[in-house]
Amino acid sequence: MEWERIRKQPEDHVGANLQDYEEYASRFAWSQARALLDGLPNGGINIAFEAVDRHVLAGRGDRLAMRWIGRGDQVRDFSYRALGAQINRFANILAQRGVAKGDRVFSLLGRVPELYVAALGTLKNASVFSPLFSAFGPDPIKARMTIGNAKVLVTSEAFYRRKIEPWRKELASLEYVFLTECSTGLPADTIDLSAALAQASDSFETVWTGPEDMALLHFTSGTTGRPKGVVHVHEAVVAHHITGRLALDLRPDDIFWCTADPGWVTGTSYGIISPLTNGATMIVDQAEFDAERWYRILQDQNVTVWYTAPTAIRMLMKVGAEITRRFDLSKVRYMASVGEPLNPEAVAWSAATFGKPFHDNWWQTETGGIMISNYPSMDVKPGSMGRPLPGIKVGIVERFERGELREITKPMAMGELALRPGWPSMMRAYLNEEERYRKCFAGGWYLTGDLAMRDSEGYYWFVGRADDVIKSAGHLIGPFEVESTLMEHPAVAEAGVIGIPDPTAGEMVKAYVALRNGFEASDALRKELLGHARQRLGPAVAPKDIAFRQNLPKTRSGKIMRRLLKARELGLPEGDISTLESEER
Ligand code: AMP
């Protein structure tokens, strides 16, 4: 079905940062974007300095940087100056212990103020910050901290006892564990974070970092193999800043709410860095999704720019439009969405319900920042991700045998979404995996692994993933990681994991399992396996459903054909099955 284009009128973008897309894009240069930031006084660039210190030095220290709302509605306010002081304390507790430039500091925290302080304090100390999602179970945590060579972990006492302590001794690199929410009996070899912060000085000189110094390590998932550690450098802040300005229309007087958790890249790039470099006030809500709570926050906090995700929007749609009439949402100026396909229905619903549409945008952990977007001054075509950020060259390409690539210019022809490398927040490596990194590039393009189309007006339309990676509730899940944990259960001989369509979460993780001899398929065993996976992987990653099969379809080389599992599950054509092992047919 053709969805009606949402036309923008001049009154829709009064004061917007990007008034004329064509004109701005035609004269854009990254050096201009760089010039919007200050740089360190002695040259170099540091994300934490750009986020906080430069505002304090420019006399904007009293502005509200972060308003934190606790689960029980308690509020803590941090001015830029106060946030800066806490960041300095954290940087000092690292430096005092010899945690140095390049050392890896991991966090496993809910959305508590300490998370934001640790992220920026780590960067100010020139160490590398790696946030983990707090709903991960011990397996994904251990895998990521091992790959990342974690030296420091900041977590809560409860998470530590449940998810870290049982295997801590196996990770020799881990020297310091700082704990929040400590009880009186602190576990052995851990440090009470609030006591350490209270004793530390609140002044700290930014440790010098150059543009190519590593700053952030975000983990993402591929179809096979271990999670990939995506390396971002301090120069990335140039992209965090300008994309916030152009795609989210962030301005210094904005009250900005990004609902993403900093355990995922959106929650760091746009839930910490971009709003602060732009001098806005960011709202942080500790609690999980609740429609009424969300509308209350939008109203009571006078949120002007709201950045959320399709799963949440679909949950709001389920609750209905009626509830929104109880709230005054008139301060909300701009709404944006990211992370999964935003259905045209959701765009139309938001335009009808709020009088303004959600603006979809697209990016990945690897790109570090928004690459394709809708803008306040540009018509929205519901279902489209929008147009490339100024400075970003996007192509639709076709891969041929022997790795050759051809760009497809015909409108609405499907191909792989590709980007010309060279923007500041482009990943610099998959940590210690040169080969995997190299495979992302061909013919001068970075290949995103997504399939898309471009229309005659230059708008991009998402089609799907080119691989087996699953997107559930906005979280990228590698089937291999889930299969590996299932295989560790004594009953499991083989496991194949796919995403199946789900009306709210986009996709739902489903596993197919073949049992070892001596085990019988039963509902009790299914429940046991679901429990095993949930305990080890955490609720964000574990399968929601498990089906038993006698055998799983495999290629002749022994690889499980997830594509075929999916086609059979959905009753779709099986496609090319020439590589299927013969006894499986
Ligand atoms: P992540 O690296 O976890 O941020 O996931 C990136 C992937 O999420 C992309 O490669 C897409 O498959 C998907 N994605 C992100 N934004 C969008 C969007 N606006 N529309 C459709 N898919 C999206």
Coordinates of C-alpha atoms and ligand atoms in Angstrom, one line a residue:
M1 CA 0.0 0.0 0.0
E2 CA 1.1 3.6 -0.8
W3 CA 1.3 5.7 2.3
E4 CA 0.6 9.3 2.0
R5 CA 3.7 11.5 2.1
I6 CA 3.9 13.8 5.2
R7 CA 4.6 17.2 3.8
K8 CA 6.7 19.7 5.8
Q9 CA 5.6 23.3 6.0
P10 CA 7.9 26.2 6.9
E11 CA 6.3 26.4 10.3
D12 CA 7.3 22.8 11.0
H13 CA 11.0 23.7 11.0
V14 CA 11.3 27.2 12.4
G15 CA 14.8 27.4 13.9
A16 CA 15.8 23.9 12.8
N17 CA 19.5 23.3 12.4
L18 CA 19.0 21.9 8.9
Q19 CA 16.8 24.1 6.8
D20 CA 17.7 23.1 3.3
Y21 CA 18.9 19.6 2.9
E22 CA 20.2 19.8 -0.7
E23 CA 22.0 23.1 -0.1
Y24 CA 23.6 22.0 3.1
A25 CA 24.6 18.6 1.8
S26 CA 26.2 20.1 -1.3
R27 CA 28.6 22.4 0.7
F28 CA 29.2 20.1 3.7
A29 CA 32.8 19.3 4.7
W30 CA 33.8 17.3 7.8
S31 CA 36.3 20.1 8.7
Q32 CA 33.3 22.4 9.3
A33 CA 31.8 19.8 11.7
R34 CA 35.1 19.5 13.5
A35 CA 35.2 23.3 13.8
L36 CA 32.0 23.2 15.9
L37 CA 33.9 21.5 18.7
D38 CA 36.8 23.0 20.7
G39 CA 39.5 20.3 20.8
L40 CA 41.8 20.0 23.8
P41 CA 43.6 23.1 24.8
N42 CA 46.9 21.5 23.8
G43 CA 45.6 20.0 20.5
G44 CA 44.1 16.6 20.3
I45 CA 40.5 15.7 21.0
N46 CA 38.7 13.9 23.8
I47 CA 35.0 12.9 23.9
A48 CA 34.6 13.7 27.6
F49 CA 36.1 17.1 27.2
E50 CA 33.8 18.0 24.4
A51 CA 30.8 16.6 26.2
V52 CA 31.3 18.4 29.5
D53 CA 34.4 20.5 30.1
R54 CA 34.2 22.8 27.2
H55 CA 30.7 23.9 28.4
V56 CA 32.0 24.6 31.9
L57 CA 35.0 26.5 30.5
A58 CA 32.7 28.6 28.4
G59 CA 30.6 29.7 31.4
R60 CA 27.7 27.2 30.8
G61 CA 28.6 25.1 33.9
D62 CA 25.3 25.9 35.7
R63 CA 23.1 24.5 32.9
L64 CA 21.4 21.2 33.6
A65 CA 23.3 18.4 31.9
M66 CA 21.4 15.4 33.3
R67 CA 18.2 14.8 35.1
W68 CA 18.0 11.3 36.4
I69 CA 14.6 9.9 37.4
G70 CA 14.8 6.8 39.6
R71 CA 12.5 3.9 39.5
G72 CA 10.6 5.3 42.5
D73 CA 10.4 8.7 40.8
Q74 CA 13.2 10.2 42.9
V75 CA 15.1 12.8 40.9
R76 CA 18.8 13.7 40.8
D77 CA 20.0 16.7 38.9
F78 CA 23.5 17.3 37.6
S79 CA 24.6 20.6 36.2
Y80 CA 27.4 20.4 33.7
R81 CA 29.7 21.5 36.5
A82 CA 28.4 18.9 39.0
L83 CA 28.6 16.2 36.4
G84 CA 32.1 17.3 35.5
A85 CA 33.2 17.0 39.2
Q86 CA 31.9 13.5 39.5
I87 CA 33.6 12.5 36.2
N88 CA 36.8 13.9 37.6
R89 CA 36.4 11.8 40.7
F90 CA 36.0 8.7 38.7
A91 CA 38.9 9.5 36.4
N92 CA 41.0 10.0 39.6
I93 CA 40.1 6.6 41.1
L94 CA 41.2 5.0 37.8
A95 CA 44.5 7.0 37.6
Q96 CA 45.3 6.4 41.2
R97 CA 45.2 2.7 40.6
G98 CA 47.4 2.9 37.5
V99 CA 44.6 2.3 35.0
A100 CA 46.0 4.1 32.0
K101 CA 45.5 5.2 28.5
G102 CA 44.0 2.4 26.4
D103 CA 43.1 0.2 29.4
R104 CA 39.6 -1.3 29.1
V105 CA 36.9 -0.3 31.6
F106 CA 33.6 -2.2 31.4
S107 CA 30.3 -1.4 32.9
L108 CA 27.4 -3.6 33.8
L109 CA 24.9 -1.3 35.2
G110 CA 21.3 -0.3 34.9
R111 CA 20.6 3.3 34.0
V112 CA 22.0 4.8 37.2
P113 CA 24.0 8.1 37.4
E114 CA 27.2 6.1 38.1
L115 CA 27.0 4.6 34.5
Y116 CA 27.2 8.1 33.0
V117 CA 30.0 9.2 35.3
A118 CA 32.0 6.0 34.6
A119 CA 31.6 6.4 30.9
L120 CA 32.9 9.9 30.7
G121 CA 35.4 9.6 33.6
T122 CA 37.0 6.6 31.7
L123 CA 37.2 8.7 28.5
K124 CA 38.7 11.6 30.4
N125 CA 41.4 9.3 31.7
A126 CA 42.1 8.2 28.1
S127 CA 41.0 4.7 29.0
V128 CA 38.5 2.7 26.8
F129 CA 34.9 2.4 27.8
S130 CA 32.9 -0.7 27.0
P131 CA 29.3 -0.8 28.2
L132 CA 27.5 -4.1 28.6
F133 CA 23.7 -4.5 28.7
S134 CA 22.6 -5.2 32.2
A135 CA 20.1 -7.9 31.1
F136 CA 22.9 -10.0 29.7
G137 CA 23.5 -13.3 31.6
P138 CA 26.9 -14.6 32.6
D139 CA 27.8 -16.1 29.2
P140 CA 27.6 -13.0 27.0
I141 CA 29.3 -11.0 29.7
K142 CA 32.2 -13.3 30.1
A143 CA 32.7 -13.6 26.3
R144 CA 32.8 -9.8 25.9
M145 CA 35.0 -9.1 28.8
T146 CA 37.4 -11.8 27.7
I147 CA 37.6 -10.5 24.1
G148 CA 37.9 -7.0 25.4
N149 CA 40.7 -7.8 27.9
A150 CA 38.8 -6.0 30.7
K151 CA 41.0 -4.5 33.4
V152 CA 38.2 -2.7 35.3
L153 CA 34.5 -3.5 35.8
V154 CA 31.9 -1.2 37.3
T155 CA 28.8 -3.0 38.4
S156 CA 26.3 -3.4 41.2
E157 CA 26.9 -5.8 44.1
A158 CA 23.9 -7.9 43.1
F159 CA 25.0 -8.2 39.4
Y160 CA 28.5 -9.1 40.6
R161 CA 27.4 -11.9 42.9
R162 CA 25.1 -13.4 40.3
K163 CA 26.8 -12.8 37.0
I164 CA 30.6 -12.3 37.6
E165 CA 31.8 -13.8 40.8
P166 CA 31.3 -17.5 39.7
W167 CA 33.9 -17.1 36.9
R168 CA 35.9 -14.0 37.9
K169 CA 39.1 -16.0 38.6
E170 CA 39.2 -17.2 35.0
L171 CA 39.7 -13.6 33.7
A172 CA 43.3 -12.8 34.7
S173 CA 43.2 -9.3 33.1
L174 CA 40.4 -8.1 35.5
E175 CA 42.2 -6.2 38.3
Y176 CA 39.6 -3.9 39.7
V177 CA 35.9 -4.3 40.4
F178 CA 34.0 -1.3 41.6
L179 CA 30.6 -1.9 43.1
T180 CA 27.5 0.2 43.4
E181 CA 24.6 -0.4 45.9
C182 CA 26.9 -2.2 48.3
S183 CA 25.7 -4.0 51.4
T184 CA 27.9 -4.1 54.5
G185 CA 29.7 -7.3 53.6
L186 CA 31.5 -6.3 50.5
P187 CA 32.7 -9.3 48.4
A188 CA 36.4 -10.1 48.4
D189 CA 38.6 -8.2 45.9
T190 CA 36.0 -5.5 45.2
I191 CA 35.9 -1.8 45.9
D192 CA 32.9 0.3 47.1
L193 CA 32.4 2.8 44.3
S194 CA 30.7 5.5 46.3
A195 CA 33.3 5.4 49.1
A196 CA 36.1 5.6 46.5
L197 CA 34.4 8.5 44.7
A198 CA 33.8 10.4 48.0
Q199 CA 37.6 10.1 48.8
A200 CA 38.8 11.2 45.3
S201 CA 39.6 14.8 44.2
D202 CA 37.1 16.5 42.0
S203 CA 39.7 18.0 39.8
F204 CA 41.4 16.1 37.0
E205 CA 43.3 17.2 33.9
T206 CA 42.1 15.4 30.8
V207 CA 44.7 12.9 29.7
W208 CA 45.7 13.8 26.2
T209 CA 44.1 11.9 23.4
G210 CA 44.5 12.2 19.7
P211 CA 41.8 11.7 17.1
E212 CA 42.8 8.1 16.4
D213 CA 43.1 7.0 20.0
M214 CA 40.7 4.3 21.0
A215 CA 37.7 5.5 23.0
L216 CA 34.8 3.1 22.9
L217 CA 34.5 -0.6 22.5
H218 CA 31.0 -1.7 21.6
F219 CA 30.1 -5.4 21.0
T220 CA 27.9 -6.5 18.2
S221 CA 26.9 -9.9 16.8
G222 CA 27.5 -11.6 13.5
T223 CA 26.0 -14.7 12.0
T224 CA 28.9 -16.9 13.2
G225 CA 31.7 -16.8 15.6
R226 CA 32.3 -14.8 18.7
P227 CA 30.8 -11.3 19.3
K228 CA 32.7 -8.6 17.5
G229 CA 34.4 -5.8 19.5
V230 CA 33.8 -2.7 17.4
V231 CA 36.5 -0.1 18.0
H232 CA 35.7 3.6 18.0
V233 CA 38.1 6.5 18.4
H234 CA 37.9 9.9 20.0
E235 CA 37.5 11.6 16.6
A236 CA 34.0 9.9 16.5
V237 CA 32.7 12.8 18.7
V238 CA 32.7 15.0 15.6
A239 CA 30.1 12.7 14.1
H240 CA 28.2 12.3 17.4
H241 CA 27.9 16.0 17.6
I242 CA 26.9 16.9 14.0
T243 CA 24.5 14.0 13.6
G244 CA 22.7 15.0 16.8
R245 CA 22.4 18.5 15.4
L246 CA 21.2 17.5 11.9
A247 CA 19.2 14.3 12.4
L248 CA 17.9 14.9 15.9
D249 CA 17.8 18.7 15.6
L250 CA 19.5 19.1 19.0
R251 CA 19.9 22.6 20.2
P252 CA 21.4 23.9 23.5
D253 CA 18.1 24.7 25.1
D254 CA 16.6 21.3 24.3
I255 CA 15.4 18.8 26.9
F256 CA 16.3 15.5 25.2
W257 CA 15.2 12.0 26.0
C258 CA 16.8 9.1 24.4
T259 CA 15.1 6.0 25.7
A260 CA 17.9 3.6 24.6
D261 CA 20.0 1.9 27.2
P262 CA 23.8 2.8 27.1
G263 CA 24.5 -1.0 27.0
W264 CA 23.8 -0.6 23.3
V265 CA 25.4 1.9 21.0
T266 CA 22.4 4.2 20.6
G267 CA 22.4 4.7 24.4
T268 CA 26.0 5.8 24.3
S269 CA 26.3 7.8 21.1
Y270 CA 22.9 9.6 21.6
G271 CA 22.1 8.8 25.2
I272 CA 25.3 10.3 26.6
I273 CA 27.7 11.9 24.1
S274 CA 25.6 13.8 21.5
P275 CA 23.2 15.6 23.8
L276 CA 26.0 16.7 26.0
T277 CA 28.3 17.9 23.3
N278 CA 25.3 19.9 22.0
G279 CA 24.8 21.4 25.4
A280 CA 21.3 20.0 25.9
T281 CA 19.7 18.6 29.0
M282 CA 19.3 14.9 28.9
I283 CA 16.6 12.9 30.7
V284 CA 17.6 9.5 32.0
D285 CA 14.9 7.2 33.3
Q286 CA 16.0 4.2 35.3
A287 CA 12.7 2.3 34.9
E288 CA 11.6 0.1 32.1
F289 CA 8.9 0.8 29.5
D290 CA 5.5 1.8 30.8
A291 CA 3.2 3.9 28.5
E292 CA 1.7 6.0 31.2
R293 CA 5.1 6.7 32.8
W294 CA 6.6 7.6 29.5
Y295 CA 3.9 10.1 28.7
R296 CA 4.2 11.6 32.2
I297 CA 7.9 12.0 31.7
L298 CA 7.4 13.7 28.3
Q299 CA 4.9 16.1 29.9
D300 CA 6.5 16.8 33.3
Q301 CA 10.0 17.1 32.1
N302 CA 9.0 19.3 29.1
V303 CA 10.8 17.0 26.8
T304 CA 11.4 18.8 23.4
V305 CA 13.2 16.1 21.5
W306 CA 12.4 12.4 21.9
Y307 CA 14.5 9.6 20.4
T308 CA 13.1 6.1 20.8
A309 CA 12.7 2.8 18.9
P310 CA 10.0 0.9 16.9
T311 CA 9.4 -1.8 19.5
A312 CA 8.5 0.9 22.0
I313 CA 6.4 2.8 19.5
R314 CA 4.5 -0.4 18.7
M315 CA 3.8 -0.9 22.4
L316 CA 2.5 2.7 22.6
M317 CA 0.3 2.0 19.7
K318 CA -1.1 -1.1 21.4
V319 CA -2.1 1.0 24.4
G320 CA -3.8 3.4 22.1
A321 CA -4.2 7.1 21.4
E322 CA -6.8 7.7 24.1
I323 CA -4.3 7.9 26.9
T324 CA -2.3 10.6 25.2
R325 CA -5.2 13.0 25.7
R326 CA -4.6 13.0 29.4
F327 CA -1.2 14.5 28.9
D328 CA 0.1 17.8 27.6
L329 CA 2.7 16.8 25.1
S330 CA 2.8 20.2 23.4
K331 CA 6.5 20.8 24.3
V332 CA 7.6 17.8 22.2
R333 CA 9.0 19.4 19.0
Y334 CA 10.8 16.5 17.3
M335 CA 10.4 12.7 17.5
A336 CA 12.9 10.2 16.0
S337 CA 13.2 6.5 15.9
V338 CA 16.0 4.0 15.2
G339 CA 17.2 0.4 15.5
E340 CA 14.7 -1.6 13.5
P341 CA 12.3 -1.0 10.6
L342 CA 9.7 1.6 11.6
N343 CA 6.5 0.5 10.0
P344 CA 4.7 3.1 7.9
E345 CA 1.6 2.5 10.1
A346 CA 3.6 3.7 13.1
V347 CA 4.6 6.9 11.3
A348 CA 1.0 7.6 10.3
W349 CA -0.2 6.8 13.8
S350 CA 2.3 9.2 15.4
A351 CA 1.4 11.9 12.9
A352 CA -2.3 11.5 13.7
T353 CA -1.8 11.1 17.5
F354 CA 0.8 13.6 18.3
G355 CA 0.4 16.0 15.3
K356 CA 3.9 15.1 14.2
P357 CA 5.5 12.0 12.9
F358 CA 8.4 9.9 14.1
H359 CA 11.4 10.5 12.0
D360 CA 13.1 7.2 11.2
N361 CA 16.9 7.0 11.0
W362 CA 19.3 4.2 10.3
W363 CA 22.8 3.3 11.5
Q364 CA 24.8 0.5 13.1
T365 CA 27.2 -0.2 15.9
E366 CA 29.9 -0.1 13.2
T367 CA 29.0 3.3 11.8
G368 CA 29.1 4.9 15.3
G369 CA 26.5 7.5 14.4
I370 CA 23.4 8.1 12.3
M371 CA 24.0 7.7 8.6
I372 CA 20.6 7.9 6.9
S373 CA 17.8 10.0 8.4
N374 CA 14.7 12.1 8.1
Y375 CA 15.0 15.7 8.9
P376 CA 12.6 18.4 10.3
S377 CA 12.6 20.3 7.0
M378 CA 12.2 17.3 4.7
D379 CA 9.0 15.5 3.7
V380 CA 8.6 12.1 5.4
K381 CA 7.7 9.1 3.3
P382 CA 6.3 6.6 5.9
G383 CA 8.4 3.4 5.7
S384 CA 11.5 5.1 4.4
M385 CA 14.7 5.6 6.5
G386 CA 15.3 9.0 4.9
R387 CA 18.3 10.3 3.1
P388 CA 22.0 10.2 3.8
L389 CA 23.5 12.5 6.4
P390 CA 25.4 15.4 4.7
G391 CA 29.0 14.1 4.3
I392 CA 27.9 10.5 3.9
K393 CA 27.9 8.8 0.5
V394 CA 25.5 5.8 0.4
G395 CA 25.1 3.3 -2.4
I396 CA 23.1 0.2 -3.2
V397 CA 25.5 -2.4 -4.5
E398 CA 25.4 -5.9 -6.0
R399 CA 28.1 -8.5 -5.1
F400 CA 29.4 -10.8 -7.8
E401 CA 31.5 -13.9 -7.6
R402 CA 35.2 -13.2 -6.7
G403 CA 34.1 -10.2 -4.6
E404 CA 33.4 -7.7 -7.4
L405 CA 30.9 -5.1 -6.7
R406 CA 28.6 -3.0 -8.9
E407 CA 26.6 0.0 -7.8
I408 CA 23.0 -0.2 -8.8
T409 CA 21.6 3.2 -9.7
K410 CA 18.1 2.1 -11.0
P411 CA 15.5 3.4 -8.6
M412 CA 13.9 0.8 -6.3
A413 CA 16.3 -2.0 -7.2
M414 CA 17.3 -4.1 -4.3
G415 CA 20.9 -4.5 -3.3
E416 CA 23.2 -4.3 -0.3
L417 CA 23.4 -1.0 1.5
A418 CA 27.0 0.3 1.3
L419 CA 28.7 3.4 2.6
R420 CA 31.9 5.1 1.4
P421 CA 34.3 4.9 4.4
G422 CA 35.9 8.0 5.9
W423 CA 33.5 9.6 8.4
P424 CA 34.8 10.2 11.9
S425 CA 32.7 7.7 13.8
M426 CA 33.4 4.8 11.4
M427 CA 34.7 1.8 13.3
R428 CA 38.5 1.4 13.1
A429 CA 38.6 -2.3 13.7
Y430 CA 37.0 -5.4 15.0
L431 CA 39.2 -5.9 18.0
N432 CA 41.9 -8.5 17.2
E433 CA 40.0 -9.7 14.2
E434 CA 41.6 -8.2 11.2
E435 CA 40.2 -10.7 8.7
R436 CA 36.6 -10.2 9.8
Y437 CA 37.1 -6.5 9.6
R438 CA 38.7 -6.6 6.1
K439 CA 35.7 -8.7 4.9
C440 CA 33.4 -5.7 5.5
F441 CA 35.1 -3.7 2.7
A442 CA 35.1 -4.2 -1.0
G443 CA 35.5 -2.0 -4.1
G444 CA 35.9 1.1 -1.9
W445 CA 32.7 0.5 0.0
Y446 CA 31.9 -0.5 3.6
L447 CA 29.2 -3.2 3.3
T448 CA 26.6 -3.0 5.9
G449 CA 25.0 -6.4 5.7
D450 CA 21.6 -4.8 5.1
L451 CA 19.5 -5.0 2.0
A452 CA 17.8 -1.8 0.8
M453 CA 16.5 0.2 -2.1
R454 CA 16.8 3.9 -3.1
D455 CA 13.9 5.7 -4.8
S456 CA 14.1 8.3 -7.5
E457 CA 14.2 11.1 -4.9
G458 CA 17.2 9.6 -3.0
Y459 CA 15.1 8.2 -0.1
Y460 CA 16.3 4.8 1.2
W461 CA 14.0 1.9 2.0
F462 CA 15.1 -1.0 4.3
V463 CA 14.4 -4.5 3.0
G464 CA 16.0 -6.8 5.4
R465 CA 19.3 -8.3 6.7
A466 CA 21.5 -10.0 4.2
D467 CA 22.6 -12.5 6.9
D468 CA 21.1 -14.5 9.7
V469 CA 21.5 -11.9 12.5
I470 CA 18.3 -11.4 14.5
K471 CA 16.9 -8.0 15.6
S472 CA 14.6 -8.4 18.6
A473 CA 13.3 -5.4 20.5
G474 CA 16.0 -3.4 18.9
H475 CA 18.8 -5.7 20.1
L476 CA 21.1 -7.4 17.6
I477 CA 21.4 -11.1 18.5
G478 CA 23.9 -13.5 17.0
P479 CA 22.4 -16.9 16.4
F480 CA 25.7 -18.6 17.0
E481 CA 26.0 -17.2 20.6
V482 CA 22.6 -18.6 21.4
E483 CA 23.3 -22.0 19.7
S484 CA 26.6 -22.3 21.6
T485 CA 24.9 -21.9 25.0
L486 CA 22.1 -24.4 24.1
M487 CA 24.8 -26.9 23.0
E488 CA 26.3 -26.8 26.4
H489 CA 23.2 -28.5 27.8
P490 CA 23.8 -32.3 28.0
A491 CA 20.6 -33.1 26.1
V492 CA 21.4 -31.0 23.1
A493 CA 23.2 -32.5 20.0
E494 CA 22.5 -29.6 17.6
A495 CA 20.9 -26.3 17.7
G496 CA 19.8 -23.8 15.1
V497 CA 18.5 -20.4 16.0
I498 CA 16.5 -18.0 13.9
G499 CA 14.3 -14.9 14.3
I500 CA 10.7 -15.2 13.5
P501 CA 8.4 -12.2 12.9
D502 CA 6.8 -10.8 16.0
P503 CA 4.2 -8.0 15.8
T504 CA 5.8 -6.0 18.7
A505 CA 9.5 -6.9 19.0
G506 CA 10.1 -7.1 15.3
E507 CA 11.6 -10.6 15.6
M508 CA 11.5 -13.2 18.3
V509 CA 14.4 -15.7 18.9
K510 CA 13.3 -19.3 18.2
A511 CA 15.6 -22.3 18.6
Y512 CA 15.4 -25.7 17.0
V513 CA 17.1 -28.5 18.8
A514 CA 18.1 -32.0 17.9
L515 CA 18.6 -34.2 21.0
R516 CA 21.4 -36.5 21.9
N517 CA 20.7 -40.2 22.1
G518 CA 19.1 -41.2 25.3
F519 CA 17.0 -38.0 25.6
E520 CA 13.3 -37.7 24.8
A521 CA 11.6 -34.6 23.6
S522 CA 9.1 -33.5 26.2
D523 CA 7.5 -30.3 27.5
A524 CA 9.5 -30.6 30.7
L525 CA 12.8 -30.7 28.7
R526 CA 11.7 -27.8 26.6
K527 CA 11.1 -25.8 29.7
E528 CA 14.4 -26.9 31.2
L529 CA 16.3 -25.8 28.0
L530 CA 14.4 -22.4 28.0
G531 CA 15.4 -22.0 31.6
H532 CA 19.0 -23.0 30.9
A533 CA 19.3 -20.5 28.1
R534 CA 17.6 -17.7 30.1
Q535 CA 19.9 -18.2 33.0
R536 CA 23.1 -18.3 31.0
L537 CA 22.3 -15.7 28.3
G538 CA 19.9 -13.4 30.1
P539 CA 16.3 -12.5 29.0
A540 CA 17.4 -10.1 26.2
V541 CA 19.2 -12.8 24.3
A542 CA 17.6 -16.2 25.3
P543 CA 15.1 -17.9 22.9
K544 CA 11.5 -17.4 23.7
D545 CA 10.5 -20.7 22.1
I546 CA 12.2 -24.0 21.4
A547 CA 11.1 -26.8 19.0
F548 CA 12.5 -30.3 18.8
R549 CA 13.6 -31.8 15.5
Q550 CA 15.0 -35.2 14.7
N551 CA 17.8 -33.6 12.6
L552 CA 18.5 -30.0 11.5
P553 CA 19.0 -29.2 7.8
K554 CA 22.7 -28.8 7.1
T555 CA 24.9 -28.0 4.2
R556 CA 27.3 -30.7 2.9
S557 CA 30.0 -28.9 4.8
G558 CA 28.0 -29.3 8.0
K559 CA 26.7 -25.8 8.6
I560 CA 23.2 -25.5 9.9
M561 CA 20.9 -23.9 7.2
R562 CA 19.1 -21.4 9.3
R563 CA 17.6 -19.9 6.1
L564 CA 15.8 -23.2 5.5
L565 CA 14.6 -23.5 9.1
K566 CA 13.1 -20.1 8.7
A567 CA 11.5 -20.8 5.3
R568 CA 9.9 -24.0 6.8
E569 CA 8.8 -22.2 9.9
L570 CA 7.1 -19.5 7.8
G571 CA 5.9 -21.7 5.0
L572 CA 7.9 -19.8 2.5
P573 CA 9.6 -21.3 -0.6
E574 CA 12.8 -23.2 0.3
G575 CA 14.9 -21.4 -2.3
D576 CA 18.2 -22.9 -3.5
I577 CA 18.8 -26.1 -1.6
S578 CA 21.5 -27.5 -3.8
T579 CA 24.0 -27.5 -0.9
L580 CA 21.6 -29.3 1.5
E581 CA 23.0 -32.6 2.8
S582 CA 21.2 -35.4 0.9
E583 CA 19.7 -37.4 3.8
E584 CA 18.1 -34.2 4.9
R585 CA 16.0 -33.7 1.9
Ligands
AMP1 P1 23.1 -2.3 15.8 O1 24.5 -2.5 15.3 O2 22.7 -3.2 17.0 O3 22.7 -0.9 16.1 O4 22.1 -2.8 14.6 C1 22.2 -2.3 13.4 C2 21.2 -2.9 12.5 O5 19.9 -2.6 12.9 C3 21.2 -2.4 11.1 O6 22.2 -3.1 10.3 C4 19.8 -2.8 10.6 O7 19.7 -4.1 10.3 C5 19.0 -2.5 11.8 N1 18.5 -1.1 11.8 C6 19.0 0.0 12.4 N2 18.2 1.1 12.2 C7 17.2 0.7 11.3 C8 16.1 1.3 10.6 N3 15.9 2.6 10.8 N4 15.4 0.6 9.8 C9 15.6 -0.7 9.6 N5 16.6 -1.4 10.2 C10 17.4 -0.7 11.1

